[in-house]
Every structure is written in structure tokens, then in C-alpha cells.
Amino acid sequence: CVGCVWGVVFEKILIKEDFLEFVHVKDVTAPVFGNVIMKSIMSLGLNLNMLIGQGYDGTAVMSDQFRGVRTIISEKYPKARFFSLHNV
């Protein structure tokens, strides 16, 4: 599932989240998954250089700070800060 959260700042901050698409993935290792996410976003015509955040659940393949998807994307797009979305 690929989603997009965007905001517009005028007198107040507006945050809106939109569902973009489901993407079928057979190999869920971090390198493959990270590349699938980036290709999916680019195929929708979105500019990854404008990516300022990424959020995932607490699974290691997504959130691991050394080998997870968050690191793979952050290495290519350093403005894409990671935010944890798992329930506490």
C-alpha cells in the first residue's frame, strides 16, 4: 500500500493523507521493497526530491536503521526523515 501525506502552509498547517495504490510484491527484503516503493512513487509522476518524510510500522524490514527500507530511501533522499507509526 503506497500513500501520500502532504501539507500546505498558509495561516495554518493543513495535513492531508491520500491513498495512492496497492503494489504486489513477491520479495519483501528491504532492498527490493525499498526500490519497489521508490519506483511506484515515480511511476505516479511524483518527485522523490520533494519527499520530506517516511513512516512505517515497527517491523525490521521497514524500520531498521542500518538495513531497513527507511535507510535505503534516506540514502538516496536524505530529506526523507523517518517517523515510526507503530502502536505503543
PDB file of N, CA and C in Angstrom, residues 2-4 20-21 23 34-49 51 53-54 56 73:
ATOM      1  N   VAL A   2       0.723   2.107  -0.948  1.00  0.00           N
ATOM      2  CA  VAL A   2       1.511   3.332  -1.030  1.00  0.00           C
ATOM      3  C   VAL A   2       0.567   4.490  -0.788  1.00  0.00           C
ATOM      4  N   GLY A   3       0.922   5.358   0.137  1.00  0.00           N
ATOM      5  CA  GLY A   3       0.103   6.521   0.441  1.00  0.00           C
ATOM      6  C   GLY A   3       0.934   7.777   0.414  1.00  0.00           C
ATOM      7  N   CYS A   4       0.249   8.885   0.464  1.00  0.00           N
ATOM      8  CA  CYS A   4       0.927  10.173   0.389  1.00  0.00           C
ATOM      9  C   CYS A   4       0.316  11.108   1.427  1.00  0.00           C
ATOM     10  N   LEU A  20      -2.706   6.012  -2.603  1.00  0.00           N
ATOM     11  CA  LEU A  20      -2.257   6.072  -3.989  1.00  0.00           C
ATOM     12  C   LEU A  20      -2.500   4.768  -4.735  1.00  0.00           C
ATOM     13  N   GLU A  21      -2.009   3.650  -4.203  1.00  0.00           N
ATOM     14  CA  GLU A  21      -2.213   2.381  -4.890  1.00  0.00           C
ATOM     15  C   GLU A  21      -1.741   1.218  -4.042  1.00  0.00           C
ATOM     16  N   VAL A  23       0.472  -2.241  -4.319  1.00  0.00           N
ATOM     17  CA  VAL A  23       1.533  -2.763  -5.164  1.00  0.00           C
ATOM     18  C   VAL A  23       1.826  -4.190  -4.712  1.00  0.00           C
ATOM     19  N   GLY A  34      12.328  -1.445  -0.863  1.00  0.00           N
ATOM     20  CA  GLY A  34      12.642  -0.020  -0.985  1.00  0.00           C
ATOM     21  C   GLY A  34      12.602   0.449  -2.423  1.00  0.00           C
ATOM     22  N   ASN A  35      13.187  -0.352  -3.334  1.00  0.00           N
ATOM     23  CA  ASN A  35      13.178   0.014  -4.746  1.00  0.00           C
ATOM     24  C   ASN A  35      11.771  -0.022  -5.341  1.00  0.00           C
ATOM     25  N   VAL A  36      10.956  -0.985  -4.925  1.00  0.00           N
ATOM     26  CA  VAL A  36       9.574  -1.049  -5.402  1.00  0.00           C
ATOM     27  C   VAL A  36       8.805   0.195  -4.964  1.00  0.00           C
ATOM     28  N   ILE A  37       8.995   0.612  -3.727  1.00  0.00           N
ATOM     29  CA  ILE A  37       8.303   1.811  -3.233  1.00  0.00           C
ATOM     30  C   ILE A  37       8.730   3.037  -4.032  1.00  0.00           C
ATOM     31  N   MET A  38      10.040   3.206  -4.239  1.00  0.00           N
ATOM     32  CA  MET A  38      10.514   4.381  -4.987  1.00  0.00           C
ATOM     33  C   MET A  38      10.033   4.358  -6.437  1.00  0.00           C
ATOM     34  N   LYS A  39      10.086   3.204  -7.097  1.00  0.00           N
ATOM     35  CA  LYS A  39       9.616   3.103  -8.483  1.00  0.00           C
ATOM     36  C   LYS A  39       8.124   3.373  -8.575  1.00  0.00           C
ATOM     37  N   SER A  40       7.365   2.884  -7.610  1.00  0.00           N
ATOM     38  CA  SER A  40       5.923   3.096  -7.594  1.00  0.00           C
ATOM     39  C   SER A  40       5.591   4.581  -7.469  1.00  0.00           C
ATOM     40  N   ILE A  41       6.278   5.260  -6.578  1.00  0.00           N
ATOM     41  CA  ILE A  41       6.046   6.694  -6.390  1.00  0.00           C
ATOM     42  C   ILE A  41       6.416   7.464  -7.657  1.00  0.00           C
ATOM     43  N   MET A  42       7.549   7.120  -8.270  1.00  0.00           N
ATOM     44  CA  MET A  42       7.966   7.802  -9.505  1.00  0.00           C
ATOM     45  C   MET A  42       7.011   7.521 -10.659  1.00  0.00           C
ATOM     46  N   SER A  43       6.467   6.282 -10.720  1.00  0.00           N
ATOM     47  CA  SER A  43       5.546   5.942 -11.810  1.00  0.00           C
ATOM     48  C   SER A  43       4.252   6.742 -11.732  1.00  0.00           C
ATOM     49  N   LEU A  44       3.950   7.265 -10.563  1.00  0.00           N
ATOM     50  CA  LEU A  44       2.765   8.108 -10.377  1.00  0.00           C
ATOM     51  C   LEU A  44       3.056   9.571 -10.695  1.00  0.00           C
ATOM     52  N   GLY A  45       4.285   9.852 -11.122  1.00  0.00           N
ATOM     53  CA  GLY A  45       4.652  11.212 -11.505  1.00  0.00           C
ATOM     54  C   GLY A  45       5.038  12.107 -10.346  1.00  0.00           C
ATOM     55  N   LEU A  46       5.311  11.501  -9.194  1.00  0.00           N
ATOM     56  CA  LEU A  46       5.702  12.295  -8.028  1.00  0.00           C
ATOM     57  C   LEU A  46       7.220  12.422  -7.972  1.00  0.00           C
ATOM     58  N   ASN A  47       7.699  13.568  -7.546  1.00  0.00           N
ATOM     59  CA  ASN A  47       9.119  13.865  -7.489  1.00  0.00           C
ATOM     60  C   ASN A  47       9.666  13.466  -6.119  1.00  0.00           C
ATOM     61  N   LEU A  48      10.513  12.448  -6.087  1.00  0.00           N
ATOM     62  CA  LEU A  48      11.065  11.984  -4.815  1.00  0.00           C
ATOM     63  C   LEU A  48      12.016  12.996  -4.182  1.00  0.00           C
ATOM     64  N   ASN A  49      12.505  13.953  -4.934  1.00  0.00           N
ATOM     65  CA  ASN A  49      13.335  15.002  -4.342  1.00  0.00           C
ATOM     66  C   ASN A  49      12.518  15.907  -3.420  1.00  0.00           C
ATOM     67  N   LEU A  51      10.334  14.554  -1.328  1.00  0.00           N
ATOM     68  CA  LEU A  51       9.982  13.676  -0.221  1.00  0.00           C
ATOM     69  C   LEU A  51      10.663  14.166   1.057  1.00  0.00           C
ATOM     70  N   GLY A  53       9.434  13.014   4.310  1.00  0.00           N
ATOM     71  CA  GLY A  53       9.172  12.113   5.421  1.00  0.00           C
ATOM     72  C   GLY A  53       8.751  10.743   4.937  1.00  0.00           C
ATOM     73  N   GLN A  54       8.976   9.753   5.776  1.00  0.00           N
ATOM     74  CA  GLN A  54       8.538   8.390   5.506  1.00  0.00           C
ATOM     75  C   GLN A  54       8.175   7.748   6.826  1.00  0.00           C
ATOM     76  N   TYR A  56       6.657   4.057   8.743  1.00  0.00           N
ATOM     77  CA  TYR A  56       6.362   2.639   8.627  1.00  0.00           C
ATOM     78  C   TYR A  56       6.034   2.085  10.006  1.00  0.00           C
ATOM     79  N   ILE A  73      15.895   4.357   1.416  1.00  0.00           N
ATOM     80  CA  ILE A  73      15.296   5.571   0.848  1.00  0.00           C
ATOM     81  C   ILE A  73      16.043   6.808   1.335  1.00  0.00           C
TER      82      ILE A  73
END
